[in-house]
PDB file of C-alpha atoms in Angstrom:
ATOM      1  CA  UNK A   1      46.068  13.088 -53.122  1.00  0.00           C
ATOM      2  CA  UNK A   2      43.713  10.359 -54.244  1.00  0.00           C
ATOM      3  CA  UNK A   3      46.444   7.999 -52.210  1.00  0.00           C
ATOM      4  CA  UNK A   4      45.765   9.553 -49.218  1.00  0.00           C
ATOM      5  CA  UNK A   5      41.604   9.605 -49.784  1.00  0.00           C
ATOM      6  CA  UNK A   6      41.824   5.704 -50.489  1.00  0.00           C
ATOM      7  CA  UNK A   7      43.321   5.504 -46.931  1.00  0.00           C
ATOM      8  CA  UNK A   8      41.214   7.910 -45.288  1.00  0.00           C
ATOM      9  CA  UNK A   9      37.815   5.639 -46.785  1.00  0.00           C
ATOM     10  CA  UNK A  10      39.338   2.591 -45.889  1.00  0.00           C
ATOM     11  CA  UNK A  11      39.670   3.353 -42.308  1.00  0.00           C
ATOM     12  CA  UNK A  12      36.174   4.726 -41.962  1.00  0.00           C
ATOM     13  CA  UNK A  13      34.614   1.533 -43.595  1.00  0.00           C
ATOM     14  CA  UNK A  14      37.059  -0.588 -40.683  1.00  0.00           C
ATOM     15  CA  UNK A  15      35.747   1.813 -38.315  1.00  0.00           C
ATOM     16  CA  UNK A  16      32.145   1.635 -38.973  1.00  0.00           C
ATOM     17  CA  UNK A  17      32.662  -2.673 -39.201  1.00  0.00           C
ATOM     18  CA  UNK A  18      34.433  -2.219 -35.759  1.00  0.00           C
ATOM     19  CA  UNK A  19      31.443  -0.448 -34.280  1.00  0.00           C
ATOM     20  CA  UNK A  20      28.895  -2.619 -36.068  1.00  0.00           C
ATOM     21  CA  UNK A  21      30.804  -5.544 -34.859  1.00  0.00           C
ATOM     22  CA  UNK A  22      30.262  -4.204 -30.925  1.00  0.00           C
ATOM     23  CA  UNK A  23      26.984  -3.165 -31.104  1.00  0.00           C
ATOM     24  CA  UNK A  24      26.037  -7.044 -32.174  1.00  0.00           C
ATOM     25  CA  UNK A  25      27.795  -7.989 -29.598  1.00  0.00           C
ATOM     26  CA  UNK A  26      26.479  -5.523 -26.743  1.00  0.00           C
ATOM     27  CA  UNK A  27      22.771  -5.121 -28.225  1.00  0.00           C
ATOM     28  CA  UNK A  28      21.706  -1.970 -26.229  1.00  0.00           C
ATOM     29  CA  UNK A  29      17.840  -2.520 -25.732  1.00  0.00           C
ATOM     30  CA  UNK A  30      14.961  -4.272 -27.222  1.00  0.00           C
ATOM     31  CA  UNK A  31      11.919  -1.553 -28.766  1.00  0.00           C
ATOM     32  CA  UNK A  32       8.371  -3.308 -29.306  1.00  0.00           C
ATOM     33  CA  UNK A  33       6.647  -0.689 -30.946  1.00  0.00           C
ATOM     34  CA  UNK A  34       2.776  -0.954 -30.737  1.00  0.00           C
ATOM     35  CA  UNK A  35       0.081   0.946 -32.249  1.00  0.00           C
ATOM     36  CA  UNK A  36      -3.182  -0.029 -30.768  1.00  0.00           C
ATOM     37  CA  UNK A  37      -2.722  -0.150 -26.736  1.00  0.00           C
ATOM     38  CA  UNK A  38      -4.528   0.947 -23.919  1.00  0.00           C
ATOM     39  CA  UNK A  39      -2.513   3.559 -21.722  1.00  0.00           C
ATOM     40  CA  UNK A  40      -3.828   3.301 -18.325  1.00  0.00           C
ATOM     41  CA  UNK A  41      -0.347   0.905 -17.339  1.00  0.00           C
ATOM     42  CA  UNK A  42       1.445   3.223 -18.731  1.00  0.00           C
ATOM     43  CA  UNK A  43       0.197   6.496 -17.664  1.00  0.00           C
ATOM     44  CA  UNK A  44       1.225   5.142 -14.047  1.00  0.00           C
ATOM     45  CA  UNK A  45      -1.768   2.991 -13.278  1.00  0.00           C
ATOM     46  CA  UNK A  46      -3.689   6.139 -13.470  1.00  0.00           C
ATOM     47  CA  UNK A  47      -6.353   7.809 -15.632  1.00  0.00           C
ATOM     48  CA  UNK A  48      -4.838  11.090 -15.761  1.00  0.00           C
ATOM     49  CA  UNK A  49      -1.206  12.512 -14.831  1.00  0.00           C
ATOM     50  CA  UNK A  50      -0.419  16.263 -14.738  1.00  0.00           C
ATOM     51  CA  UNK A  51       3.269  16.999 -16.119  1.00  0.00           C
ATOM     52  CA  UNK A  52       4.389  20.898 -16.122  1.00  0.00           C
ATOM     53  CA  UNK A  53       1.459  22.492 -17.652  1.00  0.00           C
ATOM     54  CA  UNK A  54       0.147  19.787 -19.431  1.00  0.00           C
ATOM     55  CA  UNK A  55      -2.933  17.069 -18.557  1.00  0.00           C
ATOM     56  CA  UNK A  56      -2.418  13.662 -20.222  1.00  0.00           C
ATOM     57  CA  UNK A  57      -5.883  11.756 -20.258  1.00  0.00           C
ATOM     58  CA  UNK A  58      -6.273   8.389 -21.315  1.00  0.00           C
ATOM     59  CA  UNK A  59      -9.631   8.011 -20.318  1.00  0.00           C
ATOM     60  CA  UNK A  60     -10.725   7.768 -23.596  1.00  0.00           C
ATOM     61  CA  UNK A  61      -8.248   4.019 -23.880  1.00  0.00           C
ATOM     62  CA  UNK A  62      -6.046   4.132 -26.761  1.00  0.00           C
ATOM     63  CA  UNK A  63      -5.631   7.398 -27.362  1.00  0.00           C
ATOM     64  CA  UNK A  64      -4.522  10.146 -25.097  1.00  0.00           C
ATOM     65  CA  UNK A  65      -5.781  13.342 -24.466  1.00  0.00           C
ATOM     66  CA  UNK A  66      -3.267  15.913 -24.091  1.00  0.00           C
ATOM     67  CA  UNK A  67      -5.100  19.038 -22.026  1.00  0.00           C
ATOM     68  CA  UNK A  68      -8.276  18.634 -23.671  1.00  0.00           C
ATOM     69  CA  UNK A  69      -7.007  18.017 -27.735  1.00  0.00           C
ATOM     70  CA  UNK A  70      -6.743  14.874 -29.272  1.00  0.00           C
ATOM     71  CA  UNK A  71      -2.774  14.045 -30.726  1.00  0.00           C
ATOM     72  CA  UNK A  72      -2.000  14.298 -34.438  1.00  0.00           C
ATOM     73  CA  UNK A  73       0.186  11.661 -34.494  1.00  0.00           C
ATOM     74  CA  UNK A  74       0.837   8.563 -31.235  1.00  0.00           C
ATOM     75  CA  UNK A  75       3.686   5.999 -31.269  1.00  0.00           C
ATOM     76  CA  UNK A  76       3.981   3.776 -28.086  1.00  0.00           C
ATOM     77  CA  UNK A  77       7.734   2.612 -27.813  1.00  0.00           C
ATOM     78  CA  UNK A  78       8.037  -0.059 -25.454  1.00  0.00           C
ATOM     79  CA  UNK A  79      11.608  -0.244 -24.455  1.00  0.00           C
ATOM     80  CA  UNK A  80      12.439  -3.329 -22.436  1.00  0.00           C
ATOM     81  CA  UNK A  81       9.862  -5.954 -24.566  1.00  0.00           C
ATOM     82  CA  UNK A  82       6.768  -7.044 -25.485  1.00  0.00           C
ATOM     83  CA  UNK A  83       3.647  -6.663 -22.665  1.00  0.00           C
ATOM     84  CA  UNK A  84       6.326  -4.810 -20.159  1.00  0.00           C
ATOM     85  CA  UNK A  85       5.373  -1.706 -18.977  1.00  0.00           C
ATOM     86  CA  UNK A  86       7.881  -0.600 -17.131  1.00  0.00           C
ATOM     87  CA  UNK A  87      10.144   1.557 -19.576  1.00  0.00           C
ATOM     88  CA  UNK A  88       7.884   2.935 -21.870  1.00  0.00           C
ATOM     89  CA  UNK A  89       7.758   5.908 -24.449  1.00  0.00           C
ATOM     90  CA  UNK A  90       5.292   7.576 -25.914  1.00  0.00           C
ATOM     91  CA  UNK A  91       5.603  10.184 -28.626  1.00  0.00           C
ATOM     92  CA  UNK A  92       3.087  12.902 -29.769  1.00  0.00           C
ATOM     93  CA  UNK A  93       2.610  16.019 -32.270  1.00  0.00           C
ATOM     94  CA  UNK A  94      -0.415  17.819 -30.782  1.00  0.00           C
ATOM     95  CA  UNK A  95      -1.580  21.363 -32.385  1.00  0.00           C
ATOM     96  CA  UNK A  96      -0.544  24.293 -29.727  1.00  0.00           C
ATOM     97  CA  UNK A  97      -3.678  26.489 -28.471  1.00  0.00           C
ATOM     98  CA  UNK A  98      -1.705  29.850 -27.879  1.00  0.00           C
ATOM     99  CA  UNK A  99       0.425  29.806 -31.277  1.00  0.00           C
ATOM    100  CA  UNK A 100       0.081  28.620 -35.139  1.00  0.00           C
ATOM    101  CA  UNK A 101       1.815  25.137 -34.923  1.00  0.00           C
ATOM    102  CA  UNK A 102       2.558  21.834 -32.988  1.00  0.00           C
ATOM    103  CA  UNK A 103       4.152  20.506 -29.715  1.00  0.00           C
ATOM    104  CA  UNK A 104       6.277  17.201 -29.829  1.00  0.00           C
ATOM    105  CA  UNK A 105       6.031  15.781 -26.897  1.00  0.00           C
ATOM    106  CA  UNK A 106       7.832  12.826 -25.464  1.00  0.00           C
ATOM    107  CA  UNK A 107       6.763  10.865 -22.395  1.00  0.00           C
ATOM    108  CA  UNK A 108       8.839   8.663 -20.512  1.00  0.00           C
ATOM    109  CA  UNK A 109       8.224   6.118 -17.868  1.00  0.00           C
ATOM    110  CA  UNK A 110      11.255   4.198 -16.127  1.00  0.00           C
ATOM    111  CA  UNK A 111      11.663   2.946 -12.728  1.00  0.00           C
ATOM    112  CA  UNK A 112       8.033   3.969 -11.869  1.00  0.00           C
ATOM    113  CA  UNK A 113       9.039   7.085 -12.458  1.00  0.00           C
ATOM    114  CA  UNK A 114       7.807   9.323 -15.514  1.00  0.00           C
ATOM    115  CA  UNK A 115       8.770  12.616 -17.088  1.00  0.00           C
ATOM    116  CA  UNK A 116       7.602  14.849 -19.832  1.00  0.00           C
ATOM    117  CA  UNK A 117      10.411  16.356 -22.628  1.00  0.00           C
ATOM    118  CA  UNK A 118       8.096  19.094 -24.395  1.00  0.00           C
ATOM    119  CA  UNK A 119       9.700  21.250 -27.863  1.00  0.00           C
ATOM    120  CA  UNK A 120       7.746  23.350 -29.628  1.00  0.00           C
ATOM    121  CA  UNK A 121       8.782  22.445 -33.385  1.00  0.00           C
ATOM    122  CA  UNK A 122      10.315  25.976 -35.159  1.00  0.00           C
ATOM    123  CA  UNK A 123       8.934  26.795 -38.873  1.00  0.00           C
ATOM    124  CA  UNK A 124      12.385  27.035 -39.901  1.00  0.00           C
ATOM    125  CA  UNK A 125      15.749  25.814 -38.479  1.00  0.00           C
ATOM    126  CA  UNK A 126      17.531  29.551 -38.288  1.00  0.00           C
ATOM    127  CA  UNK A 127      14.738  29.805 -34.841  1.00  0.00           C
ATOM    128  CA  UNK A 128      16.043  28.974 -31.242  1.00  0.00           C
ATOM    129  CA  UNK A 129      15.210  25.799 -29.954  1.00  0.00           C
ATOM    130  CA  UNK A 130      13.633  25.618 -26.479  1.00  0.00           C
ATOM    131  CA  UNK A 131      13.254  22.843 -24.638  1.00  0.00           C
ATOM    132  CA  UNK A 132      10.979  21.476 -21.313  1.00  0.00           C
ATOM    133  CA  UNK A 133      11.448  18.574 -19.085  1.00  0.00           C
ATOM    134  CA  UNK A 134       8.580  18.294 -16.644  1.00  0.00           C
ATOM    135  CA  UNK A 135       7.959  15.638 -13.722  1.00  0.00           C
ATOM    136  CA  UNK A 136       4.266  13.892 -13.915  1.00  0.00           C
ATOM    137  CA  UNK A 137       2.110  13.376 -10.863  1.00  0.00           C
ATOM    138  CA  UNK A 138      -0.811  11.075 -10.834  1.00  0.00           C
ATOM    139  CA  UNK A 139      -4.420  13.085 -11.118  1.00  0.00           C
ATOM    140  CA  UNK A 140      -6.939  10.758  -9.388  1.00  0.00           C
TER     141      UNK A 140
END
């Protein structure tokens, strides 16, 4: 018995090396995270994009406005390198107006394209999980 759980950690520690071992040698992608940016390149050159039923505003610079209410929490992932803008994500936790709680929201911008991945985040873990994926349009 203890035999067979020497052999059984011993080949998870040469798998994890193996995998370690590929990773450094096939590095997947470069993240600059930055806290203090102005959005307007990344919000598709615009002031204002409309995704599902939510209006991202970064008229206000830094910091966007998501339909009218100002983010908890921001983090600006770029994922290709420093002062490239075109694979971005942005993360934020902003208080929901119809329900006690928060929306994490996920933006992502890649091939000049942009999406919005929406969850509402559940009290407890027993709850469903629901998911929304929206396409954003630029709001001139």
């Amino acid at each position: 018995m203890l035999k067979q759980a020497d052999e059984n950690r011993i080949a998870r520690q040469a798998k994890v090396k193996e995998l370690s071992r590929q990773s450094a040698l096939n590095p997947i992608k470069e993240q600059v995270v930055v806290s203090n940016i102005n959005l307007i390149p990344i919000f598709l050159g615009s002031k204002a994009l409309q995704c599902g039923p939510f209006l991202l505003d970064s008229s206000r610079g830094n910091v966007a406005l998501i339909n009218g209410l100002t983010p908890k929490t921001q983090k600006v992932t770029l994922l290709t390198g420093a002062d490239n803008f075109n694979r971005v994500m942005v993360e934020w936790m902003v208080e929901r107006s119809d329900y006690p709680g928060f929306y994490g929201l996920e933006y992502i911008k890649r091939n000049g394209k942009a999406i919005l991945n929406v969850e509402p985040i559940r009290r407890n873990m027993d709850q469903r999980r629901a998911l929304g994926s929206f396409d954003c349009l630029k709001i001139n």
